[in-house]
Coordinates of C-alpha atoms in Angstrom, one line a residue:
Chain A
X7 CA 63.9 -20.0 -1.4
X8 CA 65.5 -16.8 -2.9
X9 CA 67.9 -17.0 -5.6
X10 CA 71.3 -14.4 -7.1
X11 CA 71.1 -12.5 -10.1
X12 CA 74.2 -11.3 -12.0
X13 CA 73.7 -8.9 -14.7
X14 CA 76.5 -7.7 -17.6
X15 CA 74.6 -5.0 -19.7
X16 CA 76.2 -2.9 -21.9
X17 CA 75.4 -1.2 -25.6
X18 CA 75.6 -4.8 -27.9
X19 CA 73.6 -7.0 -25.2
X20 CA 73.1 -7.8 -21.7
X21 CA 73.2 -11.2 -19.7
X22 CA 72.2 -12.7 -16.7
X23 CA 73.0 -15.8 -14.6
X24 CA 70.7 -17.0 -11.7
X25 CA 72.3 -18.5 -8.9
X26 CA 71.7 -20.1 -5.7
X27 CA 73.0 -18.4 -2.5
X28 CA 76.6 -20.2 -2.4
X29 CA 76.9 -18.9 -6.2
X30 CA 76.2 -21.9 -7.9
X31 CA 74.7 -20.7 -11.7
X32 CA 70.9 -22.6 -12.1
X33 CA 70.5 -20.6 -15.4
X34 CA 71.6 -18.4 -17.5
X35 CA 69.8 -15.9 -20.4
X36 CA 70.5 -12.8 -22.5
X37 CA 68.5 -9.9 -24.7
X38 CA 69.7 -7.0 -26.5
X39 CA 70.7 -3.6 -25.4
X40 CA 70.9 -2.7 -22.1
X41 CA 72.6 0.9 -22.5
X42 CA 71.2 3.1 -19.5
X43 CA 72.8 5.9 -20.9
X44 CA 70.7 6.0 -24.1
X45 CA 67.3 4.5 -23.2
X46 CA 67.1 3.8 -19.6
X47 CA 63.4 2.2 -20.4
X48 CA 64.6 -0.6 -23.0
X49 CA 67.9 -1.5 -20.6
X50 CA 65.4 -2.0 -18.2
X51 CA 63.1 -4.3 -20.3
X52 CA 66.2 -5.9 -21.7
X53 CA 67.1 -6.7 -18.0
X54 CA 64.1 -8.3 -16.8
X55 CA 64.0 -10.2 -20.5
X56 CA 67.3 -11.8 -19.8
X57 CA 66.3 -12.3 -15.7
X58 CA 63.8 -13.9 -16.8
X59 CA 65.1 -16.3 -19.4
X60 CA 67.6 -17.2 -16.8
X61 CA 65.0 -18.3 -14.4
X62 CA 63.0 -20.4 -17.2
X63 CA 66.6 -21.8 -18.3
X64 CA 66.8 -23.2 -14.3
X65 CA 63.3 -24.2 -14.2
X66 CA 62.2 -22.1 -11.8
X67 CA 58.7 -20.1 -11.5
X68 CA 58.8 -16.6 -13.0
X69 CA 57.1 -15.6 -9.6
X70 CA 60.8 -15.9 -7.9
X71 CA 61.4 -12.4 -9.3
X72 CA 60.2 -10.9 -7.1
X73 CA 62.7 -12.5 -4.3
X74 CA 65.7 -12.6 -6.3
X75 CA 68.7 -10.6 -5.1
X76 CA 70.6 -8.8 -8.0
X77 CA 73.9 -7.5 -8.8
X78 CA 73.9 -5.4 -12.0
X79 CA 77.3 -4.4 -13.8
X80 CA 76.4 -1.8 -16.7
X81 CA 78.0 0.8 -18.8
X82 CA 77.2 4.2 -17.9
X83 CA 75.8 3.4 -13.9
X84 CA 78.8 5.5 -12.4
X85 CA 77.4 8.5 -14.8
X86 CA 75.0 11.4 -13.1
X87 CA 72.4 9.4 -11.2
X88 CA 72.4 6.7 -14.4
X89 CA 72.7 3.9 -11.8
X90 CA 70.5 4.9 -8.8
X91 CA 68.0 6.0 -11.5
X92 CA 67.9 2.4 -13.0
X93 CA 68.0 0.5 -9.2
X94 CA 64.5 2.3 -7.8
X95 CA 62.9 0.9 -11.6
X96 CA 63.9 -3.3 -10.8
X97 CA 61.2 -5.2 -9.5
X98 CA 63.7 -7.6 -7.3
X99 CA 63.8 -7.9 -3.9
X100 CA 67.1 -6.3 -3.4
X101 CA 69.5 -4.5 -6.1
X102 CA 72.4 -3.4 -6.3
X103 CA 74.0 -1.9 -9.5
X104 CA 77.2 -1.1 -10.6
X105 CA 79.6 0.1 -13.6
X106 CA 80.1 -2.5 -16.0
X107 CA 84.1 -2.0 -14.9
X108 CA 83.3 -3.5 -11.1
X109 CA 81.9 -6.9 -12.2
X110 CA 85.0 -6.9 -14.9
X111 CA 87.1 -6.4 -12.4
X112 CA 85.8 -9.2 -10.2
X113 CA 85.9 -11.6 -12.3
X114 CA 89.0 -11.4 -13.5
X115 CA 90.8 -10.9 -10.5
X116 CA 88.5 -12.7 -7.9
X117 CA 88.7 -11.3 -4.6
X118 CA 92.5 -10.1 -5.2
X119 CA 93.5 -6.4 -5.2
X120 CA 94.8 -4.9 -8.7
X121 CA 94.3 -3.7 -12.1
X122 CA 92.2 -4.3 -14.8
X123 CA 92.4 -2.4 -18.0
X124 CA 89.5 -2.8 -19.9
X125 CA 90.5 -2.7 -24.3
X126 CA 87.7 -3.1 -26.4
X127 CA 85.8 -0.3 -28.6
X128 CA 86.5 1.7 -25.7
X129 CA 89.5 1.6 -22.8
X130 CA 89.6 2.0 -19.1
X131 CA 91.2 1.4 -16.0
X132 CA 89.6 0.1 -12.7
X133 CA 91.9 -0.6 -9.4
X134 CA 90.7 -2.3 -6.4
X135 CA 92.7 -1.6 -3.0
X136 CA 91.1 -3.4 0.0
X137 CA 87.2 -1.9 -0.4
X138 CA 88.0 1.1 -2.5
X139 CA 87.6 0.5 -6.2
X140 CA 88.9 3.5 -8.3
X141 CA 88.0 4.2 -12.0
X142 CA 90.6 6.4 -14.5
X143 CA 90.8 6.7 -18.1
X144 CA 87.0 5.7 -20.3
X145 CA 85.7 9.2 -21.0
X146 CA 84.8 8.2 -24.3
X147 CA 86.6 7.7 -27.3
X148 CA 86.5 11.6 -28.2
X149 CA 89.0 13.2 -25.7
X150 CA 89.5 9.7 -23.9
X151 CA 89.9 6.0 -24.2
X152 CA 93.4 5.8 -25.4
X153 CA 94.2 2.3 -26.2
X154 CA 91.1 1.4 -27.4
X155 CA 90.0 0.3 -30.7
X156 CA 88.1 3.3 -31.7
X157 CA 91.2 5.4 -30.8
X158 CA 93.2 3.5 -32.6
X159 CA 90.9 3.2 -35.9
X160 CA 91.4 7.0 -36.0
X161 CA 94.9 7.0 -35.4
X162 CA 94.8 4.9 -39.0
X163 CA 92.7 7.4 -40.8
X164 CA 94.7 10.2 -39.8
X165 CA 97.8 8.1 -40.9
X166 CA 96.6 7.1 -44.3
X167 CA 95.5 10.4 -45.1
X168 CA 99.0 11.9 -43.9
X169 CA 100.5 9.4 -46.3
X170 CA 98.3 10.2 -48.7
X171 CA 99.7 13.9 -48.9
X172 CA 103.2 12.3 -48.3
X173 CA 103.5 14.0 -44.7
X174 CA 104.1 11.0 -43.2
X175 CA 105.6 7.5 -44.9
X176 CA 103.2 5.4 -46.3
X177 CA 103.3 1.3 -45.4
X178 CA 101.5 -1.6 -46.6
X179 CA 98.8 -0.8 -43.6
X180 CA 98.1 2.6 -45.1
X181 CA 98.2 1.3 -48.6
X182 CA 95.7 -0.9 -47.8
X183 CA 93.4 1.7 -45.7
X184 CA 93.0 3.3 -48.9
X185 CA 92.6 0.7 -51.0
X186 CA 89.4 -0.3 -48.7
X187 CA 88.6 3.4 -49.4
X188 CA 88.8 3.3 -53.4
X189 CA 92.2 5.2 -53.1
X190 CA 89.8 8.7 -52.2
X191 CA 90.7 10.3 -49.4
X192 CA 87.4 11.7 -49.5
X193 CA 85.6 9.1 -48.9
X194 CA 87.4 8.6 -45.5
X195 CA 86.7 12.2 -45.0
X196 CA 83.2 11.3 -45.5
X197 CA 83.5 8.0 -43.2
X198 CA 84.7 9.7 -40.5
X199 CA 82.7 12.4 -40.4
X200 CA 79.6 10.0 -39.3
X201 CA 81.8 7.4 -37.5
X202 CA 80.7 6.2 -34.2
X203 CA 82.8 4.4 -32.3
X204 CA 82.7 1.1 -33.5
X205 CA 82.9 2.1 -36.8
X206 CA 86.5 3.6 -36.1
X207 CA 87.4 0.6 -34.0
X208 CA 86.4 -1.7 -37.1
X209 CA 90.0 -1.3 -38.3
X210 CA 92.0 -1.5 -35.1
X211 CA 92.8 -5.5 -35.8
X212 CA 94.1 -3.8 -39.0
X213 CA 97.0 -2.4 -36.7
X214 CA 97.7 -5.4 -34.6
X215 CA 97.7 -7.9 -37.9
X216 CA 100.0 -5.4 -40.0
X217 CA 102.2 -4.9 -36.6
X218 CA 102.9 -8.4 -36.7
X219 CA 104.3 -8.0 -39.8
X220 CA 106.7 -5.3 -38.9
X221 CA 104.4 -2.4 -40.5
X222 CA 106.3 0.9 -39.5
X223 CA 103.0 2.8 -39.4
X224 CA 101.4 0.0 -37.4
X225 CA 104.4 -0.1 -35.3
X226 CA 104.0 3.7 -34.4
X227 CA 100.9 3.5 -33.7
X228 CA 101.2 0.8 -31.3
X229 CA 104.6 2.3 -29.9
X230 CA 102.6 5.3 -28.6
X231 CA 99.3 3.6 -27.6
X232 CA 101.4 1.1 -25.5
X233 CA 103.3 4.1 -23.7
X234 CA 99.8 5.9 -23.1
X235 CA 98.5 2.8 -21.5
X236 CA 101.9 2.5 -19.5
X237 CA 101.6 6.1 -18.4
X238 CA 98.0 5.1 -17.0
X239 CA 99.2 1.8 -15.0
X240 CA 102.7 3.9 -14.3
X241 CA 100.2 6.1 -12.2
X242 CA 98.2 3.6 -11.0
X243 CA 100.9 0.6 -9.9
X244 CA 103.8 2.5 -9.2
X245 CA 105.8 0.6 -6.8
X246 CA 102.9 -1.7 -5.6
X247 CA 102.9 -5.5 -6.3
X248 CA 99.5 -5.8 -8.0
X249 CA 98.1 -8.1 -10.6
X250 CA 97.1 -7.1 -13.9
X251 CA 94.4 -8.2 -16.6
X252 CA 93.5 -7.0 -19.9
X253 CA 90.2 -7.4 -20.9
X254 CA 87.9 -6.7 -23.7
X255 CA 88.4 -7.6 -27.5
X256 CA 92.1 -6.2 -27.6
X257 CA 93.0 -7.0 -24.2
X258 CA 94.8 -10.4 -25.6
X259 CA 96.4 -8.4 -28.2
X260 CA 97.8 -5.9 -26.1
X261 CA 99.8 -8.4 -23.4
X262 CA 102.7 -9.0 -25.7
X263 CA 103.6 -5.5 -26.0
X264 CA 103.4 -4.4 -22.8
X265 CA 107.1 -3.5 -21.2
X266 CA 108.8 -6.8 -19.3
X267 CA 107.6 -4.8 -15.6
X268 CA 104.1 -5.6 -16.7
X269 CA 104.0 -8.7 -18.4
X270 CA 105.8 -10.4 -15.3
X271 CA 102.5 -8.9 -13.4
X272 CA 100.0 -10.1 -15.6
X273 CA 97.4 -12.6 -14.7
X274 CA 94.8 -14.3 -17.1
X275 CA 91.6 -13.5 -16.2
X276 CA 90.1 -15.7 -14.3
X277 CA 86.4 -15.2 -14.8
X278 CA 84.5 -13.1 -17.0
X279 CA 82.6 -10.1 -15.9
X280 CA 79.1 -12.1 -15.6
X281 CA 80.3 -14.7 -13.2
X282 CA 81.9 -11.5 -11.3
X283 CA 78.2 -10.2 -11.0
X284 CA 77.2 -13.3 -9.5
X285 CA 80.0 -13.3 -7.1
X286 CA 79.2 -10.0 -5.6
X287 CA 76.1 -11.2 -5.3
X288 CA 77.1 -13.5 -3.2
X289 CA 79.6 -11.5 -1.3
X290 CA 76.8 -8.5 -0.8
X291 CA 73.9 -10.9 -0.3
X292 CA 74.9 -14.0 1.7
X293 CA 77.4 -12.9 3.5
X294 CA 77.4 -16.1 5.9
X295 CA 78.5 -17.5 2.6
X296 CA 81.5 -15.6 1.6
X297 CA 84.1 -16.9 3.8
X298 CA 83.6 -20.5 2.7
X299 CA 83.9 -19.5 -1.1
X300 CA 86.2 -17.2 -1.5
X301 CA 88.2 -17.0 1.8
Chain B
X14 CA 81.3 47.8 -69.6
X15 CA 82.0 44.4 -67.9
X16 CA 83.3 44.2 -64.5
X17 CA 85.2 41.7 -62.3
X18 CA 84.1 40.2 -59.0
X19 CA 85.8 38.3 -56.8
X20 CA 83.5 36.3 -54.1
X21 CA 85.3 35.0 -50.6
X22 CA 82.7 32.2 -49.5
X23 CA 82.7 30.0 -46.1
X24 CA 80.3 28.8 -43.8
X25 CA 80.4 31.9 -41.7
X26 CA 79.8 34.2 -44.2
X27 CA 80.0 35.3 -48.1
X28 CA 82.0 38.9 -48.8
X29 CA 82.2 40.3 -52.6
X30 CA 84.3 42.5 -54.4
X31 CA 83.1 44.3 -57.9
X32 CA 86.2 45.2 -59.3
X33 CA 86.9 46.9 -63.5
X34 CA 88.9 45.3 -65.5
X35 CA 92.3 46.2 -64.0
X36 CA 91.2 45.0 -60.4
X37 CA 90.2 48.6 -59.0
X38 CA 87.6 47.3 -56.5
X39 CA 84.1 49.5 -57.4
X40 CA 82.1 48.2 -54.4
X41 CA 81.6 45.8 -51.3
X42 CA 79.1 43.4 -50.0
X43 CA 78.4 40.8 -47.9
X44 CA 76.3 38.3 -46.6
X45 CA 75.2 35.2 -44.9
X46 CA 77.1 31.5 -45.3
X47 CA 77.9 29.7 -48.4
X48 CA 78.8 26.6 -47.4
X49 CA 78.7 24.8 -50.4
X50 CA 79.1 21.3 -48.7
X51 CA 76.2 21.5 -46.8
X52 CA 73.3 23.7 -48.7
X53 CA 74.5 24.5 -52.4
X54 CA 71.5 26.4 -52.8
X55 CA 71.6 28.7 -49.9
X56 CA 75.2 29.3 -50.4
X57 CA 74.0 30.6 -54.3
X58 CA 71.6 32.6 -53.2
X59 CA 74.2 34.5 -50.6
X60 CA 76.5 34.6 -53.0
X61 CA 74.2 35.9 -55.3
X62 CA 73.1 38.6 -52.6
X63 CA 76.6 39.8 -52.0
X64 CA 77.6 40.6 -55.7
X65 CA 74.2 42.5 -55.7
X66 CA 75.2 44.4 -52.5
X67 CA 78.4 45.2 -53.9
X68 CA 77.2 46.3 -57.3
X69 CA 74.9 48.4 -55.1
X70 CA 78.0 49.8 -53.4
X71 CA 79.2 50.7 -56.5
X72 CA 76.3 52.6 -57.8
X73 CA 76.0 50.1 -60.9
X74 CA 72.7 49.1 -62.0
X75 CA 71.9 45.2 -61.2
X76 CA 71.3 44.2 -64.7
X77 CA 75.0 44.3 -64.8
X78 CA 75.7 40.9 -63.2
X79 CA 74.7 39.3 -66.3
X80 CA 78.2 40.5 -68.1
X81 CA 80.0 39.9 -64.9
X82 CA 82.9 37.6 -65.0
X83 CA 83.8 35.8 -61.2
X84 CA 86.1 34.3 -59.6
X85 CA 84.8 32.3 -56.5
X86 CA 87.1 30.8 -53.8
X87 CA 84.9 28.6 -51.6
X88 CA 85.2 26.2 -48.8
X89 CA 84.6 22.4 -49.8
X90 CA 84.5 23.4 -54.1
X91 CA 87.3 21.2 -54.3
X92 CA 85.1 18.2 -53.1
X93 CA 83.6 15.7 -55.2
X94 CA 82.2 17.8 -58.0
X95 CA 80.7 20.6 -56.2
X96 CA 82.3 23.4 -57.7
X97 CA 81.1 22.6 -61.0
X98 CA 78.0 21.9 -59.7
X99 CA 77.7 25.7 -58.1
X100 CA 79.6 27.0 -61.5
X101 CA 76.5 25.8 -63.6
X102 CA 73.8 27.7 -61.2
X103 CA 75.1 31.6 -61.5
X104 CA 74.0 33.8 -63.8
X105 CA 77.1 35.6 -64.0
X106 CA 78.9 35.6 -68.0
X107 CA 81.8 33.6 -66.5
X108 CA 82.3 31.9 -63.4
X109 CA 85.5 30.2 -62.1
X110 CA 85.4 28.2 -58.7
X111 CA 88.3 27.5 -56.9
X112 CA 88.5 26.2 -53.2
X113 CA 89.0 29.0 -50.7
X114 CA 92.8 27.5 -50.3
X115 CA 93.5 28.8 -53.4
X116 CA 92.0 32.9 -52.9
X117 CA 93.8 32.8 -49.9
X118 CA 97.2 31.5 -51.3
X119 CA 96.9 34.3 -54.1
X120 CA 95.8 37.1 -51.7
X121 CA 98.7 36.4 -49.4
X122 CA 101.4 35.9 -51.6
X123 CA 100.4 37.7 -55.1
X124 CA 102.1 36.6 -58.0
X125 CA 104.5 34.4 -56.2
X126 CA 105.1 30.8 -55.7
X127 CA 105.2 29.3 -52.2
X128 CA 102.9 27.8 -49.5
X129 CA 100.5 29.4 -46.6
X130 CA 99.1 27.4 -44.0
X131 CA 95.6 28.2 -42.9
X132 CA 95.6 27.9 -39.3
X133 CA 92.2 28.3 -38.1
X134 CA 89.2 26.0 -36.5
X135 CA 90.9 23.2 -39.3
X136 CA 94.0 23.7 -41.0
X137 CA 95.2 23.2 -44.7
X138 CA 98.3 23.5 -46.8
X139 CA 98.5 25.1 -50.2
X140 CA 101.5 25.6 -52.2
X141 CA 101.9 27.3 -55.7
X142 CA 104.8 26.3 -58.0
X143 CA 104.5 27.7 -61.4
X144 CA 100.7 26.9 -62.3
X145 CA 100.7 24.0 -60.2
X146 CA 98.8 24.2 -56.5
X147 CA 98.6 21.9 -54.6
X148 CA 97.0 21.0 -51.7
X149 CA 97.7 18.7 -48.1
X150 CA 96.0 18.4 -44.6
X151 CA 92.4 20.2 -44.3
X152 CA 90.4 16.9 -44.2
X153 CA 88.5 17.6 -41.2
X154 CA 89.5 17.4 -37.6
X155 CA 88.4 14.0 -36.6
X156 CA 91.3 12.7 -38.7
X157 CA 93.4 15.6 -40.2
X158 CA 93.5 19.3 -39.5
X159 CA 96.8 19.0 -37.1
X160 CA 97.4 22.3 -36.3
X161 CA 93.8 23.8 -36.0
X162 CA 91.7 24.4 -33.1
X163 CA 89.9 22.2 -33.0
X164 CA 92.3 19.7 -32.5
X165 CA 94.3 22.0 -29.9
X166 CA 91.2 22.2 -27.8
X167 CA 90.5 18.5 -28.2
X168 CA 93.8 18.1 -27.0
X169 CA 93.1 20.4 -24.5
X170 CA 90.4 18.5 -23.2
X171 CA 92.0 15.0 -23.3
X172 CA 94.9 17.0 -21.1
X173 CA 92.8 17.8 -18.6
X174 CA 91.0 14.5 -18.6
X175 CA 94.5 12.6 -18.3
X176 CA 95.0 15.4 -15.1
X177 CA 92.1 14.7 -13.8
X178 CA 93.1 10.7 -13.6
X179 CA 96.4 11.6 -12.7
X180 CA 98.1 9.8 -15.4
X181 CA 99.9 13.0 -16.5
X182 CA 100.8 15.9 -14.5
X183 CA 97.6 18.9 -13.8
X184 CA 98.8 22.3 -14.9
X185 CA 97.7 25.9 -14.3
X186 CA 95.7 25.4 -17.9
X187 CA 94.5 21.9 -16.6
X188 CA 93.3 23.5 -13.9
X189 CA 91.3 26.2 -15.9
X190 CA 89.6 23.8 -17.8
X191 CA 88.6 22.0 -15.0
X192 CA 87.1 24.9 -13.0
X193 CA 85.1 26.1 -16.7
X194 CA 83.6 22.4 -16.5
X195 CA 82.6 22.9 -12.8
X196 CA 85.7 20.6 -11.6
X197 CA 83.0 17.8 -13.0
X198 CA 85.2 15.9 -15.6
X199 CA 81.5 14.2 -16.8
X200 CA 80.6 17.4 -17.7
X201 CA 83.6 18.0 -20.2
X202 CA 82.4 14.0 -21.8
X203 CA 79.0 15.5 -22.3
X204 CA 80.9 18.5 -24.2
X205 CA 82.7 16.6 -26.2
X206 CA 80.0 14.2 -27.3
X207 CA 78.4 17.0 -28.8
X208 CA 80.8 19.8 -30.0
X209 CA 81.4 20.9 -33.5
X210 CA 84.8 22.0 -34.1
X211 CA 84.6 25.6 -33.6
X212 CA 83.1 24.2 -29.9
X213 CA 86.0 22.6 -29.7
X214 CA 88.6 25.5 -31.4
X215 CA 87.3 28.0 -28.7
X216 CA 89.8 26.3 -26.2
X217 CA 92.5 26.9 -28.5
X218 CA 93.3 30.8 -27.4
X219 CA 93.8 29.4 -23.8
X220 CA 96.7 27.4 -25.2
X221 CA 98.7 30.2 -26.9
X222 CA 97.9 32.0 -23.5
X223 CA 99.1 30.0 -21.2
X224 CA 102.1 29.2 -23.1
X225 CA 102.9 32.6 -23.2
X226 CA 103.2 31.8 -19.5
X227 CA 105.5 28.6 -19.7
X228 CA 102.7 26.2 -18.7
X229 CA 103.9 23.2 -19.1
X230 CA 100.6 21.4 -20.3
X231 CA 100.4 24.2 -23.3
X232 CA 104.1 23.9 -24.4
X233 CA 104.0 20.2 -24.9
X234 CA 100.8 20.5 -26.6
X235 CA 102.4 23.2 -28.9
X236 CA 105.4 21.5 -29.5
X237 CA 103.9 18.4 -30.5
X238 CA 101.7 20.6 -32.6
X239 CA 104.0 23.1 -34.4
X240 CA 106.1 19.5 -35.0
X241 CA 103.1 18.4 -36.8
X242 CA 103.1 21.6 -39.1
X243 CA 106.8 21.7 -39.9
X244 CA 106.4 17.5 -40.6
X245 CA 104.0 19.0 -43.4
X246 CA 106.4 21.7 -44.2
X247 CA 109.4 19.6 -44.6
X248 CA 107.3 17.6 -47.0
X249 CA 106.5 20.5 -49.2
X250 CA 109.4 23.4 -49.0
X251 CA 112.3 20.6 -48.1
X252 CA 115.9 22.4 -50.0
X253 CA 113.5 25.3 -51.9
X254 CA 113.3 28.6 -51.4
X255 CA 110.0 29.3 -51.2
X256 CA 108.1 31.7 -49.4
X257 CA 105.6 31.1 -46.6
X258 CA 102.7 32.7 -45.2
X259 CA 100.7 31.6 -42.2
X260 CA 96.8 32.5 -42.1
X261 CA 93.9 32.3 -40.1
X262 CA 93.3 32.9 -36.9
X263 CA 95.6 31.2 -35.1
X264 CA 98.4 32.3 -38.6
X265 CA 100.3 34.8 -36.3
X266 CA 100.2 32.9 -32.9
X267 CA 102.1 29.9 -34.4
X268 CA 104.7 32.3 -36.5
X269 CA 106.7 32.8 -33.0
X270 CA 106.8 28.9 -32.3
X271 CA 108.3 28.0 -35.9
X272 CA 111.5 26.3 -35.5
X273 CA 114.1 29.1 -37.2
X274 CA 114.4 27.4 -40.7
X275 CA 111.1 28.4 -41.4
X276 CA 110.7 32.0 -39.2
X277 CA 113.4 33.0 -41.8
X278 CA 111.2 32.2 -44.6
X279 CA 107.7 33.5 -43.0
X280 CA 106.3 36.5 -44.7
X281 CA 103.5 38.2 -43.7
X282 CA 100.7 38.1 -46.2
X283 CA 100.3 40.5 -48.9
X284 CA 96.7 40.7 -49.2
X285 CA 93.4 39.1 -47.8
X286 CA 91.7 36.1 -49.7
X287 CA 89.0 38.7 -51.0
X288 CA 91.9 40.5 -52.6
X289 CA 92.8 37.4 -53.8
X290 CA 89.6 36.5 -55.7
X291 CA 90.0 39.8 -57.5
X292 CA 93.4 39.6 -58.5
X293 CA 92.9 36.4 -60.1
X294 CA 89.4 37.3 -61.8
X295 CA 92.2 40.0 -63.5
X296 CA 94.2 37.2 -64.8
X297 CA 91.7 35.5 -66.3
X298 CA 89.6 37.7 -67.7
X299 CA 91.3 40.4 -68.3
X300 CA 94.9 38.6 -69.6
X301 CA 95.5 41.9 -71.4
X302 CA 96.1 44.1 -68.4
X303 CA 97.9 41.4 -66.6
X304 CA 101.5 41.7 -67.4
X305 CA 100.6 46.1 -66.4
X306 CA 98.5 44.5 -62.9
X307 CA 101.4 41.7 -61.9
X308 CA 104.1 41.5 -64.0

């Protein structure tokens, strides 16, 4: 008997489900930190961890592992060598890994062509047309990753402190920015100057709350994010009849406020990025199988 | 005898002026950073090396630095108590610490009110009216600094990252930037993860360049930028006539790009922030001789 193994690693945790060779889930498990970018030796611990809770959550002998076929989604794999690096370190029988934006995209569009755009901490786009699968946007938050949280989290910084020397309007949002900041401007200074990502992208539900409310700082802010992500799908879709998802923490946020084109093209998700592992698994490793489940 | 020194301090470097009482500068010196933000005592002791270099220069015994009275402009004195903290560490007979801003704003316009920009890796506003200065903008380019280079290369940067997706049109600049990075836009990520801003602010000269040759990736960079400034402007000079200076590096490449309301107003600056330092060390310490140095 060999088994499926999807993986969804990423910075904050990684998870597995263990399936049988029409893609039913047996078990499932998850550990900590699977970032192959920073520590390429702890993702790979924090892989096996979770691949192997998954088999002892189905019951099944920890001696399978070395049979199991596995599809991996992680941040970072489409980055110098990260991935193939990582692949020749698995002990299972076959492996096969992949940016964390391929399994998204799977499972939230099944076997249909389109776009996701992927809006957490982060943002990017991935586009599957027939068997090519094309990334844009996710460079990091520094010159990149417009639309996500981090990016907008400094938007708000720069826009309390450009109310706070009366350059810009200030509005209830960036009143209360600096309230959370003792009224100092210096101590944003000082919180920006160490920020990592998720620190900035701790105040982008700030933005959509206050923009709910008809905050004219929060609306600006969302105004021109909106139109960047536009200008990324406006390359991408033009002209096409694709679907479109939003994923990741903001991705509900953001559907309202995209322009009527493309909210009349977006789809719910209909799986999450894990169960996407799993069904490339099963596409890549019984393929006698495919036809009958997602045909 | 007393003298007057006048001390220009910034991370790059310390320069000092030994001046007599009615600003005639005796002597020179420089030397390494005083960066008061991040070493307060290496930034004393360079400080402390200049004035002895320049009281060298001027062929006056070193026991005279003990009846000196200074006037420091430094980066980062008007944060969080750190000018008084420096103030209470030299052993000069008086000691008055201002924030570089204000040297500068003295050097370039003398005795009269109005605002210079500092255009340079960050950016800051300072404006004199009466004896009232005041400053805006200058908190550090992850959220503020519009204007300096290191947000125009940052910019840069994102621009060709957005080329490189296609989600906004390449341009000979884009194209530049690419080919520095090897045409490998994971190479610029990896720059950007780690640059400081003057990593960053070395991409700004390509801007001015190639907008000198109507690329279009430049211009809109510098007209969203230059809009940025004069936003700040039409905060601080809106219906007065003030004068205006622009300094720094980048001071004389953005003059050109102002919008005519504020060419008309743009002087060039009388004197360097060193200058400065001097001039004001006159006014307060020799208030006698003032009305005969500025009146």
């Amino acid at each position: 008997m060999t088994y499926l193994l999807g993986i969804d690693g990423g910075g904050t945790g990684c998870r597995a489900a263990l399936a049988d060779m029409n893609g039913q889930v047996l078990g499932t498990g998850k550990s900590g930190s699977a970032n192959i970018m920073t520590d390429m030796n702890t993702a790979r611990l924090n892989i096996l961890d979770a691949a192997e809770a998954a088999l002892a959550d189905a019951k099944i002998d920890p001696s399978a592992i070395a049979s199991i076929s596995a599809v991996l989604g992680l941040a970072g794999a489409n980055v110098g060598g990260n991935g193939a690096q990582l692949q020749a370190m698995l002990p299972f029988k076959n492996s096969l890994v992949y940016s964390d934006g391929v399994i998204a995209l799977q499972g939230a569009l099944g076997d249909h062509d389109g776009t996701v755009v992927i809006l957490g901490t982060g943002s990017a786009f991935v586009t599957r047309s027939g068997n090519e699968i094309r990334f844009a946007g996710g460079w990091g938050f520094k010159v990149s990753d417009l639309g996500g949280g981090a990016r907008l989290g400094r938007d708000l910084l720069e826009e309390a402190l450009l109310a706070y020397d009366r350059f810009h309007p200030a509005s209830p949002l960036t009143d209360a920015v600096m309230e959370r900041f003792g009224g100092n401007p210096h101590r944003i200074v000082q919180f920006a100057h160490s920020a990592r990502p998720s620190d900035f992208g701790s105040f982008a539900p700030m933005v959509f709350e206050y923009a709910a409310q008809e905050d004219a700082v929060a609306d600006a802010i969302l105004r021109k994010t909106v139109g960047q992500i536009e200008e990324g799908l406006d390359a991408i879709m033009a002209g096409t009849p694709m679907r479109l998802s939003l994923l990741g923490g903001l991705g509900a946020l953001y559907g309202p406020l995209l322009s009527q084109r493309y909210r009349a093209k977006l789809q719910t998700p209909l799986n999450d990025a894990l169960t996407g592992a799993v069904q490339l698994a099963v596409r890549h490793f019984a393929s006698t199988s495919v036809e009958a489940i997602h045909g």
